[in-house]
Coordinates of C-alpha atoms in Angstrom, one line a residue:
X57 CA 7.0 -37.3 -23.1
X58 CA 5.4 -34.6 -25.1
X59 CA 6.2 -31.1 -24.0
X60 CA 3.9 -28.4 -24.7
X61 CA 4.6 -24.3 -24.7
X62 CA 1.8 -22.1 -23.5
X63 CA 2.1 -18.3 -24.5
X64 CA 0.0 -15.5 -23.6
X65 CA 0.4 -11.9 -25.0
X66 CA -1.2 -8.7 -23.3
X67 CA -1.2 -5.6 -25.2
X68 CA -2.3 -1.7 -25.8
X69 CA -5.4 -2.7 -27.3
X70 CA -6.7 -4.6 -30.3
X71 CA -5.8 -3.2 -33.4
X72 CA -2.8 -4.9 -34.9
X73 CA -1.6 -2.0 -37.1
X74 CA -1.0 0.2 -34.2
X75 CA -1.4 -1.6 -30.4
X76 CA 1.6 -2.9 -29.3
X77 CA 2.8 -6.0 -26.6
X78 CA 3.3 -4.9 -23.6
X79 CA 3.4 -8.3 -21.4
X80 CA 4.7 -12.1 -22.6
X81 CA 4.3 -14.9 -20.6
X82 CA 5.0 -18.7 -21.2
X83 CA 5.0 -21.5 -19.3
X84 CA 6.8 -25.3 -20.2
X85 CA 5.2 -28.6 -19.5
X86 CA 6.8 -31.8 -20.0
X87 CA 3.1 -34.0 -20.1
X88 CA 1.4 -32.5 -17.4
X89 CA 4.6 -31.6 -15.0
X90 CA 6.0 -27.7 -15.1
X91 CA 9.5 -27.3 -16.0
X92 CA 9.8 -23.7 -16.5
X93 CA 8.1 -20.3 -17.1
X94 CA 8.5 -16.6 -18.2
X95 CA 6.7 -13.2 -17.5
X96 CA 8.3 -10.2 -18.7
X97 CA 6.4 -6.5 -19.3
X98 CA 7.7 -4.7 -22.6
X99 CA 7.6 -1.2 -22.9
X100 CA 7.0 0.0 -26.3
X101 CA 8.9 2.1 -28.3
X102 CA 7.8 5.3 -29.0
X103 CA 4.6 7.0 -27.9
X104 CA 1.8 5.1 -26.9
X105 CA -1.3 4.9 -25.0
X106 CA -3.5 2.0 -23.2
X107 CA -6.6 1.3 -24.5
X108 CA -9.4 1.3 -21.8
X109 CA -10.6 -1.9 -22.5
X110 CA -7.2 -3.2 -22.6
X111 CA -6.6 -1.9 -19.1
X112 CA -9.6 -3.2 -18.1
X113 CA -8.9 -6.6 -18.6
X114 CA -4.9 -6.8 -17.9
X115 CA -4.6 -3.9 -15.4
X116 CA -1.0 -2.4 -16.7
X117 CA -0.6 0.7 -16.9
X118 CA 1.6 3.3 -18.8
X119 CA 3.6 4.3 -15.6
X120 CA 3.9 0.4 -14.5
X121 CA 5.7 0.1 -18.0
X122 CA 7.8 3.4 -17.7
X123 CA 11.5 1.0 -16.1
X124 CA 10.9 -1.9 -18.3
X125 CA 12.8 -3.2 -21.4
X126 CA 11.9 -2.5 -24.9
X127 CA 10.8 -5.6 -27.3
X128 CA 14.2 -5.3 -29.0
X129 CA 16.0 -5.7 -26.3
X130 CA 14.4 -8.8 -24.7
X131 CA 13.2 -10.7 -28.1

């Protein structure tokens, strides 16, 4: 049976040179049946800000990311 990965990636904003992750999520299918998932928020290293259309669409903010791990530590 085919299994398939979906990932989705929120982030500061849009601009890859200088927006950052901040959520990752997957989820695991086997055909069409859910085997497993994961949903973790990423702080970003050094400073940073939240775009307003960014916040907009994925409602984190900077506060909400303030006890979370860092990319390096979770990749």
């Amino acid at each position: 049976m085919k299994r398939t990965v979906t990932i989705d990636l929120e982030t500061t904003g849009l601009d890859k040179t200088k927006d950052h992750i901040i959520q990752f999520a997957a989820i695991k299918y086997e055909g069409t049946k859910f085997i497993d998932s994961l949903n973790l928020k990423i702080q970003p290293s050094g400073p940073y800000s939240i775009g307003i259309g960014a916040y907009f669409k994925h409602k984190i903010t900077v506060k909400e990311l303030e006890s979370c791990p860092h990319l390096e530590d979770v990749a």
